[in-house]
Structures are given as C-alpha cells and as structure tokens.
Amino acid sequence: MEISPRSVHSLVLAAGKGSRMKSNLPKPLVPLEGKPLLGYLLDALEVSAVAAQWVVVGHQGDLVKEFVGDRAACVWQPERLGTAHAVECALPRLPESCDDLLVFVGDSPLIRPQTIQRLVQRHHSTRAACAFLTATFGQHFPYARVITEQDQLVKVVEERDATEAEKEVREYLSSHFIFQKQALDRFIPLISPHPRTAERYLTDAIDLLMEAGETVTFEKIDDYRELVGLNTPQDLAWAAQLLQNDPQWA
C-alpha cells in the first residue's frame, strides 16, 4: 500500500539514555510486553509503507543498531544537543529521492499506522512545509502547547517558555512531525540553541517556517494516548495495561 505519490521517509529519534526507566538498556530497547519500545514504532511505520526508515542512535548506539538490523539505516548523534541537532545529523544521509520526512520520537509505541497515514494525508492535501500531530490531553504532560485561534495555528510554545495562561492549554504537540525535506534543509540550520538548555529544538522550526510565510498545519487526533511518550516504569505499566485491555491496540 502506498500512502502518497511523493517519496516519504521516516526518521526516528532514538538516541536517548532514558535514566528514569531504571534500566541498563538504552531507552529505545526497554521492553514493553516483551518487545522493545522502538520495535512498535518501526512496525507501525513499516505498515504505513514509508519508502525508507532511518533511526538516530546515540547512547549505547551499537545495541540499538544491532536491534534495528536491516530494517532501517542508523545515523549517529555524537552528542545529545537537542531534537533539531538529531535531525541535522541525519539530513546529509538522506537521498535526493526523499521528498518528505516523518520525524517521530522513539519512546511512543502506541501510535497506530492509520494515525501516521492521516498525518501524511493532511500534509500532502494542504501542501504544507510541516504538519504535526496534536491531541487534547486528558492529563498534564510537560509537552509543547499548541496555541490556536478559530482552529487556526498561531504558535507552538514549549512548556518551559509558556506563560501561565498558555500552560492551561491542553492541546499538546508531542514531537511527531512530517516535513518537506527541502524545508528542513533550509530551516534546520537557522534554529538557535535555547538560552537556558543550550539544546536546539525541532519545535522552533514551526515559528521559523510561519515567519517565512510557509504553510504549517496539524492533524488533531481523538485519542491522546497514542502520543504519550514513555519515560518511567510506571509509564510502561500504564501502556502495558492498554495493550492488554484496549481492543484498538490488539
């Protein structure tokens, strides 16, 4: 099954250490119901028929590369300097045939193939430079807030930079994007390090694109649980309960 006449590749950011998991394994390989977290996302992307898969590795990268095998090409991120830096490490490796790039975080095993396909379809139907997944979250997470007016995107702001009013917004962006490759090539180098963390964040590309007059849009899904990143053993237990008991993940 093809999801678009354009060539869509995927890039999974899987360089994290995951200290809060209390595991000796790198975070992408922490098991959920017997399968590494990264495996769920690679499976969903494979079903979605992306043209090629790429994975950014870092902490214990050799172990992650061994697990990935020939399912995806691995790109090394020598220092963890933020999500924009991770993408920047991969861009030179992508072939000219890559038109669009899905960029997902590797600790989100609950995203379903049909959700990925919806995002791609939204991206292509609007001819956007960037599209991303959002949902109204039923509980607080430290994610970026999506600020809209009359269903139109105004801006995205990270929680650390949000005003008190913006922190009350419950529509979140949890770092699941699709970009036109040429937009990434142009705008990724323009993302500056955050003044407090010194990391470069991919979410900053949204404001840069909008300021340049490029189209940025979003696909809001009904079930926020698909977008939750797992960071602790408690998160793993929560996700395991969903996989065991909710038929949509059966």
PDB file of C-alpha atoms in Angstrom:
ATOM      1  CA  MET A   1       0.000   0.000   0.000  1.00  0.00           C
ATOM      2  CA  GLU A   2       1.359   3.435  -0.928  1.00  0.00           C
ATOM      3  CA  ILE A   3       0.300   6.451   1.086  1.00  0.00           C
ATOM      4  CA  SER A   4       1.429   9.073  -1.420  1.00  0.00           C
ATOM      5  CA  PRO A   5       2.967   9.507  -4.852  1.00  0.00           C
ATOM      6  CA  ARG A   6       5.662  11.511  -3.052  1.00  0.00           C
ATOM      7  CA  SER A   7       8.553   9.629  -1.504  1.00  0.00           C
ATOM      8  CA  VAL A   8       8.081   9.654   2.270  1.00  0.00           C
ATOM      9  CA  HIS A   9      10.927   8.554   4.523  1.00  0.00           C
ATOM     10  CA  SER A  10      10.833   8.271   8.294  1.00  0.00           C
ATOM     11  CA  LEU A  11      13.349   9.316  10.929  1.00  0.00           C
ATOM     12  CA  VAL A  12      13.009   8.011  14.481  1.00  0.00           C
ATOM     13  CA  LEU A  13      14.900   9.859  17.194  1.00  0.00           C
ATOM     14  CA  ALA A  14      16.271   7.101  19.428  1.00  0.00           C
ATOM     15  CA  ALA A  15      19.494   8.457  20.925  1.00  0.00           C
ATOM     16  CA  GLY A  16      18.236   8.953  24.468  1.00  0.00           C
ATOM     17  CA  LYS A  17      19.596   7.408  27.621  1.00  0.00           C
ATOM     18  CA  GLY A  18      16.302   7.136  29.494  1.00  0.00           C
ATOM     19  CA  SER A  19      17.681   7.364  33.029  1.00  0.00           C
ATOM     20  CA  ARG A  20      14.209   7.457  34.572  1.00  0.00           C
ATOM     21  CA  MET A  21      13.459   3.996  33.163  1.00  0.00           C
ATOM     22  CA  LYS A  22      15.774   2.485  35.810  1.00  0.00           C
ATOM     23  CA  SER A  23      17.150   0.104  33.195  1.00  0.00           C
ATOM     24  CA  ASN A  24      20.626  -0.776  31.988  1.00  0.00           C
ATOM     25  CA  LEU A  25      19.274  -0.819  28.456  1.00  0.00           C
ATOM     26  CA  PRO A  26      19.146   2.282  26.260  1.00  0.00           C
ATOM     27  CA  LYS A  27      15.667   3.761  26.341  1.00  0.00           C
ATOM     28  CA  PRO A  28      14.616   2.602  22.825  1.00  0.00           C
ATOM     29  CA  LEU A  29      15.281  -1.016  23.824  1.00  0.00           C
ATOM     30  CA  VAL A  30      13.381  -1.024  27.117  1.00  0.00           C
ATOM     31  CA  PRO A  31      10.779  -3.776  26.687  1.00  0.00           C
ATOM     32  CA  LEU A  32       7.034  -3.267  26.684  1.00  0.00           C
ATOM     33  CA  GLU A  33       5.127  -6.548  26.774  1.00  0.00           C
ATOM     34  CA  GLY A  34       8.305  -8.301  25.666  1.00  0.00           C
ATOM     35  CA  LYS A  35       9.105  -6.034  22.696  1.00  0.00           C
ATOM     36  CA  PRO A  36      11.453  -3.026  22.692  1.00  0.00           C
ATOM     37  CA  LEU A  37       9.731   0.349  22.560  1.00  0.00           C
ATOM     38  CA  LEU A  38      11.434   1.166  19.275  1.00  0.00           C
ATOM     39  CA  GLY A  39      10.074  -2.005  17.697  1.00  0.00           C
ATOM     40  CA  TYR A  40       6.463  -0.834  17.974  1.00  0.00           C
ATOM     41  CA  LEU A  41       7.165   2.363  16.078  1.00  0.00           C
ATOM     42  CA  LEU A  42       9.238   0.658  13.390  1.00  0.00           C
ATOM     43  CA  ASP A  43       6.387  -1.798  12.886  1.00  0.00           C
ATOM     44  CA  ALA A  44       3.810   0.991  12.533  1.00  0.00           C
ATOM     45  CA  LEU A  45       5.977   2.883  10.047  1.00  0.00           C
ATOM     46  CA  GLU A  46       6.575  -0.287   8.052  1.00  0.00           C
ATOM     47  CA  VAL A  47       2.834  -0.928   7.779  1.00  0.00           C
ATOM     48  CA  SER A  48       2.427   2.699   6.689  1.00  0.00           C
ATOM     49  CA  ALA A  49       4.655   1.915   3.694  1.00  0.00           C
ATOM     50  CA  VAL A  50       7.271   4.627   4.062  1.00  0.00           C
ATOM     51  CA  ALA A  51       9.918   4.400   1.352  1.00  0.00           C
ATOM     52  CA  ALA A  52      12.797   4.053   3.826  1.00  0.00           C
ATOM     53  CA  GLN A  53      13.357   4.170   7.572  1.00  0.00           C
ATOM     54  CA  TRP A  54      16.156   5.947   9.413  1.00  0.00           C
ATOM     55  CA  VAL A  55      16.990   5.872  13.122  1.00  0.00           C
ATOM     56  CA  VAL A  56      19.162   8.339  15.048  1.00  0.00           C
ATOM     57  CA  VAL A  57      21.205   6.496  17.678  1.00  0.00           C
ATOM     58  CA  GLY A  58      23.415   7.759  20.489  1.00  0.00           C
ATOM     59  CA  HIS A  59      23.549   6.265  23.964  1.00  0.00           C
ATOM     60  CA  GLN A  60      24.601   2.611  23.632  1.00  0.00           C
ATOM     61  CA  GLY A  61      24.083   3.084  19.939  1.00  0.00           C
ATOM     62  CA  ASP A  62      25.691  -0.220  18.980  1.00  0.00           C
ATOM     63  CA  LEU A  63      22.972  -2.106  20.860  1.00  0.00           C
ATOM     64  CA  VAL A  64      20.253  -0.093  19.167  1.00  0.00           C
ATOM     65  CA  LYS A  65      21.853  -0.648  15.747  1.00  0.00           C
ATOM     66  CA  GLU A  66      22.003  -4.391  16.425  1.00  0.00           C
ATOM     67  CA  PHE A  67      18.287  -4.440  17.218  1.00  0.00           C
ATOM     68  CA  VAL A  68      17.377  -2.336  14.176  1.00  0.00           C
ATOM     69  CA  GLY A  69      19.362  -4.600  11.851  1.00  0.00           C
ATOM     70  CA  ASP A  70      18.445  -4.097   8.214  1.00  0.00           C
ATOM     71  CA  ARG A  71      15.022  -2.601   8.945  1.00  0.00           C
ATOM     72  CA  ALA A  72      16.439   0.931   8.941  1.00  0.00           C
ATOM     73  CA  ALA A  73      19.652   2.845   8.371  1.00  0.00           C
ATOM     74  CA  CYS A  74      21.177   4.208  11.583  1.00  0.00           C
ATOM     75  CA  VAL A  75      22.655   7.685  11.961  1.00  0.00           C
ATOM     76  CA  TRP A  76      24.988   8.538  14.829  1.00  0.00           C
ATOM     77  CA  GLN A  77      24.334  11.572  17.033  1.00  0.00           C
ATOM     78  CA  PRO A  78      27.665  12.003  18.844  1.00  0.00           C
ATOM     79  CA  GLU A  79      26.300  14.458  21.414  1.00  0.00           C
ATOM     80  CA  ARG A  80      22.717  14.894  22.555  1.00  0.00           C
ATOM     81  CA  LEU A  81      22.288  18.559  21.647  1.00  0.00           C
ATOM     82  CA  GLY A  82      18.543  18.543  21.042  1.00  0.00           C
ATOM     83  CA  THR A  83      15.991  17.235  18.583  1.00  0.00           C
ATOM     84  CA  ALA A  84      16.921  19.730  15.856  1.00  0.00           C
ATOM     85  CA  HIS A  85      20.536  18.634  16.130  1.00  0.00           C
ATOM     86  CA  ALA A  86      19.470  14.987  15.855  1.00  0.00           C
ATOM     87  CA  VAL A  87      17.629  15.715  12.615  1.00  0.00           C
ATOM     88  CA  GLU A  88      20.565  17.759  11.344  1.00  0.00           C
ATOM     89  CA  CYS A  89      22.839  14.741  11.834  1.00  0.00           C
ATOM     90  CA  ALA A  90      20.604  12.713   9.522  1.00  0.00           C
ATOM     91  CA  LEU A  91      19.934  15.199   6.734  1.00  0.00           C
ATOM     92  CA  PRO A  92      23.187  14.636   4.818  1.00  0.00           C
ATOM     93  CA  ARG A  93      22.426  10.922   4.662  1.00  0.00           C
ATOM     94  CA  LEU A  94      19.010  11.273   3.074  1.00  0.00           C
ATOM     95  CA  PRO A  95      18.891  10.654  -0.683  1.00  0.00           C
ATOM     96  CA  GLU A  96      17.664  13.177  -3.233  1.00  0.00           C
ATOM     97  CA  SER A  97      14.660  10.914  -3.787  1.00  0.00           C
ATOM     98  CA  CYS A  98      13.332  11.781  -0.305  1.00  0.00           C
ATOM     99  CA  ASP A  99      10.525  14.326  -0.725  1.00  0.00           C
ATOM    100  CA  ASP A 100       9.086  14.303   2.789  1.00  0.00           C
ATOM    101  CA  LEU A 101      10.386  13.183   6.162  1.00  0.00           C
ATOM    102  CA  LEU A 102       8.361  11.904   9.097  1.00  0.00           C
ATOM    103  CA  VAL A 103      10.192  12.710  12.335  1.00  0.00           C
ATOM    104  CA  PHE A 104       8.978  10.776  15.375  1.00  0.00           C
ATOM    105  CA  VAL A 105      10.362  10.137  18.856  1.00  0.00           C
ATOM    106  CA  GLY A 106      11.227   6.537  19.615  1.00  0.00           C
ATOM    107  CA  ASP A 107       9.529   6.278  23.013  1.00  0.00           C
ATOM    108  CA  SER A 108       5.971   6.477  21.630  1.00  0.00           C
ATOM    109  CA  PRO A 109       4.941   2.878  20.970  1.00  0.00           C
ATOM    110  CA  LEU A 110       1.177   3.475  20.887  1.00  0.00           C
ATOM    111  CA  ILE A 111       0.953   5.389  17.608  1.00  0.00           C
ATOM    112  CA  ARG A 112      -1.082   3.393  15.113  1.00  0.00           C
ATOM    113  CA  PRO A 113      -0.415   3.107  11.374  1.00  0.00           C
ATOM    114  CA  GLN A 114      -3.715   4.772  10.488  1.00  0.00           C
ATOM    115  CA  THR A 115      -2.696   7.818  12.532  1.00  0.00           C
ATOM    116  CA  ILE A 116       0.591   8.059  10.645  1.00  0.00           C
ATOM    117  CA  GLN A 117      -1.330   7.834   7.382  1.00  0.00           C
ATOM    118  CA  ARG A 118      -3.700  10.593   8.484  1.00  0.00           C
ATOM    119  CA  LEU A 119      -0.752  12.861   9.210  1.00  0.00           C
ATOM    120  CA  VAL A 120       0.796  12.208   5.806  1.00  0.00           C
ATOM    121  CA  GLN A 121      -2.503  12.789   4.039  1.00  0.00           C
ATOM    122  CA  ARG A 122      -3.020  16.066   5.904  1.00  0.00           C
ATOM    123  CA  HIS A 123       0.488  17.174   4.992  1.00  0.00           C
ATOM    124  CA  HIS A 124       0.023  16.461   1.308  1.00  0.00           C
ATOM    125  CA  SER A 125      -3.546  17.719   0.962  1.00  0.00           C
ATOM    126  CA  THR A 126      -2.528  21.109   2.391  1.00  0.00           C
ATOM    127  CA  ARG A 127       0.852  21.185   0.605  1.00  0.00           C
ATOM    128  CA  ALA A 128       2.346  22.181   3.934  1.00  0.00           C
ATOM    129  CA  ALA A 129       6.020  22.615   4.665  1.00  0.00           C
ATOM    130  CA  CYS A 130       5.293  20.968   8.010  1.00  0.00           C
ATOM    131  CA  ALA A 131       2.416  19.139   9.667  1.00  0.00           C
ATOM    132  CA  PHE A 132       2.300  17.605  13.120  1.00  0.00           C
ATOM    133  CA  LEU A 133       0.058  15.515  15.343  1.00  0.00           C
ATOM    134  CA  THR A 134      -1.852  17.030  18.239  1.00  0.00           C
ATOM    135  CA  ALA A 135      -4.499  15.932  20.717  1.00  0.00           C
ATOM    136  CA  THR A 136      -6.322  17.306  23.701  1.00  0.00           C
ATOM    137  CA  PHE A 137      -4.641  15.523  26.586  1.00  0.00           C
ATOM    138  CA  GLY A 138      -6.656  14.218  29.495  1.00  0.00           C
ATOM    139  CA  GLN A 139      -3.850  14.816  31.984  1.00  0.00           C
ATOM    140  CA  HIS A 140      -0.828  17.064  32.298  1.00  0.00           C
ATOM    141  CA  PHE A 141       2.381  16.287  30.438  1.00  0.00           C
ATOM    142  CA  PRO A 142       5.366  18.640  30.022  1.00  0.00           C
ATOM    143  CA  TYR A 143       4.808  18.944  26.284  1.00  0.00           C
ATOM    144  CA  ALA A 144       4.677  21.910  23.934  1.00  0.00           C
ATOM    145  CA  ARG A 145       1.358  23.749  23.805  1.00  0.00           C
ATOM    146  CA  VAL A 146      -0.458  24.349  20.537  1.00  0.00           C
ATOM    147  CA  ILE A 147      -1.956  27.836  20.515  1.00  0.00           C
ATOM    148  CA  THR A 148      -4.821  28.332  18.061  1.00  0.00           C
ATOM    149  CA  GLU A 149      -7.474  30.906  17.250  1.00  0.00           C
ATOM    150  CA  GLN A 150     -10.631  29.698  15.500  1.00  0.00           C
ATOM    151  CA  ASP A 151      -8.881  26.402  14.734  1.00  0.00           C
ATOM    152  CA  GLN A 152      -6.001  28.217  13.037  1.00  0.00           C
ATOM    153  CA  LEU A 153      -2.454  27.707  14.275  1.00  0.00           C
ATOM    154  CA  VAL A 154      -0.963  30.762  15.969  1.00  0.00           C
ATOM    155  CA  LYS A 155       2.177  29.285  17.502  1.00  0.00           C
ATOM    156  CA  VAL A 156       3.675  26.400  19.411  1.00  0.00           C
ATOM    157  CA  VAL A 157       5.381  27.057  22.718  1.00  0.00           C
ATOM    158  CA  GLU A 158       7.399  24.690  24.889  1.00  0.00           C
ATOM    159  CA  GLU A 159       6.128  24.366  28.453  1.00  0.00           C
ATOM    160  CA  ARG A 160       9.330  25.860  29.840  1.00  0.00           C
ATOM    161  CA  ASP A 161       8.693  29.023  27.830  1.00  0.00           C
ATOM    162  CA  ALA A 162       4.904  29.215  28.177  1.00  0.00           C
ATOM    163  CA  THR A 163       3.014  31.878  30.094  1.00  0.00           C
ATOM    164  CA  GLU A 164       0.732  30.776  32.900  1.00  0.00           C
ATOM    165  CA  ALA A 165      -2.262  31.140  30.584  1.00  0.00           C
ATOM    166  CA  GLU A 166      -0.561  29.098  27.860  1.00  0.00           C
ATOM    167  CA  LYS A 167       0.236  26.351  30.357  1.00  0.00           C
ATOM    168  CA  GLU A 168      -3.508  25.902  30.863  1.00  0.00           C
ATOM    169  CA  VAL A 169      -3.898  24.866  27.208  1.00  0.00           C
ATOM    170  CA  ARG A 170      -4.416  21.120  26.902  1.00  0.00           C
ATOM    171  CA  GLU A 171      -3.782  20.746  23.182  1.00  0.00           C
ATOM    172  CA  TYR A 172      -0.269  19.372  23.038  1.00  0.00           C
ATOM    173  CA  LEU A 173       2.359  18.696  20.432  1.00  0.00           C
ATOM    174  CA  SER A 174       4.390  15.633  21.383  1.00  0.00           C
ATOM    175  CA  SER A 175       7.076  15.800  18.658  1.00  0.00           C
ATOM    176  CA  HIS A 176       5.555  13.805  15.810  1.00  0.00           C
ATOM    177  CA  PHE A 177       6.071  15.709  12.563  1.00  0.00           C
ATOM    178  CA  ILE A 178       6.259  15.461   8.819  1.00  0.00           C
ATOM    179  CA  PHE A 179       8.333  17.992   6.873  1.00  0.00           C
ATOM    180  CA  GLN A 180       9.082  18.693   3.282  1.00  0.00           C
ATOM    181  CA  LYS A 181      12.723  17.703   3.030  1.00  0.00           C
ATOM    182  CA  GLN A 182      13.657  20.954   1.307  1.00  0.00           C
ATOM    183  CA  ALA A 183      12.106  22.931   4.181  1.00  0.00           C
ATOM    184  CA  LEU A 184      14.270  21.058   6.680  1.00  0.00           C
ATOM    185  CA  ASP A 185      17.377  21.672   4.614  1.00  0.00           C
ATOM    186  CA  ARG A 186      16.609  25.381   4.628  1.00  0.00           C
ATOM    187  CA  PHE A 187      15.402  25.973   8.171  1.00  0.00           C
ATOM    188  CA  ILE A 188      17.177  23.469  10.443  1.00  0.00           C
ATOM    189  CA  PRO A 189      20.454  25.464  10.311  1.00  0.00           C
ATOM    190  CA  LEU A 190      18.539  28.557  11.481  1.00  0.00           C
ATOM    191  CA  ILE A 191      17.441  27.001  14.790  1.00  0.00           C
ATOM    192  CA  SER A 192      19.436  28.522  17.641  1.00  0.00           C
ATOM    193  CA  PRO A 193      20.342  26.859  20.952  1.00  0.00           C
ATOM    194  CA  HIS A 194      17.878  27.522  23.741  1.00  0.00           C
ATOM    195  CA  PRO A 195      19.317  30.188  26.087  1.00  0.00           C
ATOM    196  CA  ARG A 196      18.751  28.044  29.170  1.00  0.00           C
ATOM    197  CA  THR A 197      19.387  24.491  27.997  1.00  0.00           C
ATOM    198  CA  ALA A 198      21.782  25.126  25.071  1.00  0.00           C
ATOM    199  CA  GLU A 199      19.863  22.472  23.110  1.00  0.00           C
ATOM    200  CA  ARG A 200      18.300  23.072  19.693  1.00  0.00           C
ATOM    201  CA  TYR A 201      14.635  22.082  19.499  1.00  0.00           C
ATOM    202  CA  LEU A 202      12.804  20.927  16.390  1.00  0.00           C
ATOM    203  CA  THR A 203       9.636  22.680  17.531  1.00  0.00           C
ATOM    204  CA  ASP A 204      11.404  26.003  16.869  1.00  0.00           C
ATOM    205  CA  ALA A 205      11.217  25.191  13.163  1.00  0.00           C
ATOM    206  CA  ILE A 206       7.474  25.851  13.302  1.00  0.00           C
ATOM    207  CA  ASP A 207       7.825  29.545  14.148  1.00  0.00           C
ATOM    208  CA  LEU A 208      10.632  29.957  11.621  1.00  0.00           C
ATOM    209  CA  LEU A 209       8.508  28.419   8.882  1.00  0.00           C
ATOM    210  CA  MET A 210       5.464  30.509   9.743  1.00  0.00           C
ATOM    211  CA  GLU A 211       7.513  33.709   9.893  1.00  0.00           C
ATOM    212  CA  ALA A 212       8.793  32.902   6.402  1.00  0.00           C
ATOM    213  CA  GLY A 213       5.231  32.532   5.106  1.00  0.00           C
ATOM    214  CA  GLU A 214       5.373  28.738   4.765  1.00  0.00           C
ATOM    215  CA  THR A 215       2.270  26.643   5.433  1.00  0.00           C
ATOM    216  CA  VAL A 216       2.278  24.780   8.751  1.00  0.00           C
ATOM    217  CA  THR A 217      -0.703  22.678   9.779  1.00  0.00           C
ATOM    218  CA  PHE A 218      -1.692  19.955  12.217  1.00  0.00           C
ATOM    219  CA  GLU A 219      -3.777  16.816  12.446  1.00  0.00           C
ATOM    220  CA  LYS A 220      -5.692  16.573  15.706  1.00  0.00           C
ATOM    221  CA  ILE A 221      -6.499  13.024  16.761  1.00  0.00           C
ATOM    222  CA  ASP A 222      -9.175  11.841  19.166  1.00  0.00           C
ATOM    223  CA  ASP A 223      -7.149   9.632  21.497  1.00  0.00           C
ATOM    224  CA  TYR A 224      -4.233  11.445  23.122  1.00  0.00           C
ATOM    225  CA  ARG A 225      -2.850   8.170  24.483  1.00  0.00           C
ATOM    226  CA  GLU A 226      -1.316   7.391  21.092  1.00  0.00           C
ATOM    227  CA  LEU A 227       1.022  10.352  21.507  1.00  0.00           C
ATOM    228  CA  VAL A 228       2.263   9.718  25.035  1.00  0.00           C
ATOM    229  CA  GLY A 229       5.990   9.168  25.398  1.00  0.00           C
ATOM    230  CA  LEU A 230       7.034   6.567  27.965  1.00  0.00           C
ATOM    231  CA  ASN A 231       9.704   7.660  30.447  1.00  0.00           C
ATOM    232  CA  THR A 232       9.323   5.640  33.646  1.00  0.00           C
ATOM    233  CA  PRO A 233       8.465   2.103  34.793  1.00  0.00           C
ATOM    234  CA  GLN A 234       5.064   3.474  35.784  1.00  0.00           C
ATOM    235  CA  ASP A 235       4.531   4.674  32.214  1.00  0.00           C
ATOM    236  CA  LEU A 236       5.434   1.204  30.953  1.00  0.00           C
ATOM    237  CA  ALA A 237       2.897  -0.399  33.279  1.00  0.00           C
ATOM    238  CA  TRP A 238       0.213   2.033  32.064  1.00  0.00           C
ATOM    239  CA  ALA A 239       0.960   1.249  28.409  1.00  0.00           C
ATOM    240  CA  ALA A 240       1.020  -2.488  29.090  1.00  0.00           C
ATOM    241  CA  GLN A 241      -2.494  -2.241  30.519  1.00  0.00           C
ATOM    242  CA  LEU A 242      -3.678  -0.532  27.342  1.00  0.00           C
ATOM    243  CA  LEU A 243      -2.090  -3.155  25.108  1.00  0.00           C
ATOM    244  CA  GLN A 244      -3.661  -5.933  27.143  1.00  0.00           C
ATOM    245  CA  ASN A 245      -7.132  -4.484  27.553  1.00  0.00           C
ATOM    246  CA  ASP A 246      -7.971  -1.972  24.816  1.00  0.00           C
ATOM    247  CA  PRO A 247      -9.056  -3.593  21.539  1.00  0.00           C
ATOM    248  CA  GLN A 248      -7.756  -0.739  19.377  1.00  0.00           C
ATOM    249  CA  TRP A 249      -4.208  -1.863  20.227  1.00  0.00           C
ATOM    250  CA  ALA A 250      -4.941  -5.555  19.890  1.00  0.00           C
TER     251      ALA A 250
END
